[in-house]
Amino acid sequence: MNGVDPGRLDDQQLMKELETIHRTRHDTLLHGSNDALRAHNGRMAQLEGEYLRRHPRRPIAAGRTREGARDRDCTQESEK
């Protein structure tokens, strides 16, 4: 495993790690080696899993659900 065990990070450190890994995701996907991408995937899964463990009842935006996306698609179609 690379990096500190996410369970040992405080909330502020966890958010900083998540922000960093999401910011570097696109570059890693486009230009990283297969090993770098595998490591990135693994670390991102660890960090996101820890965030979800700590925040199981996080607020969910209606537009980020399947139903919300369908509603958005229908609204956009009717505006054309």
Tab-separated table of C-alpha atoms in Angstrom:
chain	number	residue	atom	x	y	z
A	1	MET	CA	0.000	0.000	0.000
A	2	ASN	CA	1.198	3.515	-0.809
A	3	GLY	CA	0.592	6.336	1.619
A	4	VAL	CA	-0.777	6.396	5.121
A	5	ASP	CA	-3.636	4.057	5.980
A	6	PRO	CA	-6.737	6.217	5.357
A	7	GLY	CA	-8.213	5.100	8.691
A	8	ARG	CA	-5.330	6.872	10.450
A	9	LEU	CA	-5.967	10.227	8.727
A	10	ASP	CA	-8.053	12.862	10.471
A	11	ASP	CA	-10.977	14.343	8.511
A	12	GLN	CA	-8.976	17.306	7.218
A	13	GLN	CA	-6.104	15.110	6.043
A	14	LEU	CA	-8.520	12.695	4.383
A	15	MET	CA	-10.196	15.518	2.447
A	16	LYS	CA	-6.811	16.875	1.353
A	17	GLU	CA	-5.773	13.430	0.112
A	18	LEU	CA	-9.083	13.028	-1.758
A	19	GLU	CA	-8.759	16.450	-3.386
A	20	THR	CA	-5.214	15.669	-4.498
A	21	ILE	CA	-6.007	12.251	-5.928
A	22	HIS	CA	-9.037	13.539	-7.822
A	23	ARG	CA	-7.018	16.463	-9.193
A	24	THR	CA	-4.298	14.105	-10.516
A	25	ARG	CA	-6.682	11.460	-11.872
A	26	HIS	CA	-6.957	12.700	-15.448
A	27	ASP	CA	-3.208	13.093	-15.925
A	28	THR	CA	-2.558	9.643	-14.456
A	29	LEU	CA	-5.135	8.087	-16.770
A	30	LEU	CA	-3.755	9.763	-19.872
A	31	HIS	CA	-0.037	9.641	-19.185
A	32	GLY	CA	0.747	7.248	-16.335
A	33	SER	CA	2.180	3.789	-16.728
A	34	ASN	CA	-0.057	0.795	-16.113
A	35	ASP	CA	1.566	0.389	-12.687
A	36	ALA	CA	0.939	4.046	-11.850
A	37	LEU	CA	-2.701	3.738	-12.904
A	38	ARG	CA	-3.165	0.576	-10.831
A	39	ALA	CA	-1.621	2.282	-7.797
A	40	HIS	CA	-3.798	5.345	-8.351
A	41	ASN	CA	-6.941	3.202	-8.630
A	42	GLY	CA	-6.082	1.344	-5.444
A	43	ARG	CA	-5.311	4.454	-3.438
A	44	MET	CA	-8.420	6.242	-4.682
A	45	ALA	CA	-10.573	3.264	-3.696
A	46	GLN	CA	-9.027	3.243	-0.218
A	47	LEU	CA	-9.550	6.963	0.332
A	48	GLU	CA	-13.084	7.017	-1.070
A	49	GLY	CA	-13.998	3.914	0.917
A	50	GLU	CA	-12.820	5.576	4.125
A	51	TYR	CA	-14.786	8.732	3.310
A	52	LEU	CA	-17.942	6.686	2.703
A	53	ARG	CA	-17.377	4.724	5.912
A	54	ARG	CA	-17.191	7.962	7.866
A	55	HIS	CA	-20.102	9.642	6.067
A	56	PRO	CA	-22.697	6.966	5.264
A	57	ARG	CA	-25.500	9.542	5.346
A	58	ARG	CA	-23.815	12.205	3.258
A	59	PRO	CA	-26.221	14.504	1.389
A	60	ILE	CA	-27.050	13.261	-2.093
A	61	ALA	CA	-27.837	15.844	-4.781
A	62	ALA	CA	-31.032	14.936	-6.630
A	63	GLY	CA	-29.364	15.567	-10.006
A	64	ARG	CA	-26.698	12.962	-9.194
A	65	THR	CA	-29.166	10.061	-9.022
A	66	ARG	CA	-30.516	8.045	-11.950
A	67	GLU	CA	-33.955	9.577	-11.512
A	68	GLY	CA	-32.468	13.071	-11.355
A	69	ALA	CA	-30.423	12.446	-14.490
A	70	ARG	CA	-33.527	11.204	-16.322
A	71	ASP	CA	-35.447	14.293	-15.238
A	72	ARG	CA	-32.582	16.487	-16.451
A	73	ASP	CA	-32.499	14.681	-19.826
A	74	CYS	CA	-36.253	15.096	-20.249
A	75	THR	CA	-36.059	18.795	-19.402
A	76	GLN	CA	-33.244	19.360	-21.879
A	77	GLU	CA	-35.150	17.524	-24.629
A	78	SER	CA	-38.282	19.585	-24.054
A	79	GLU	CA	-36.270	22.817	-24.281
A	80	LYS	CA	-35.066	22.009	-27.811
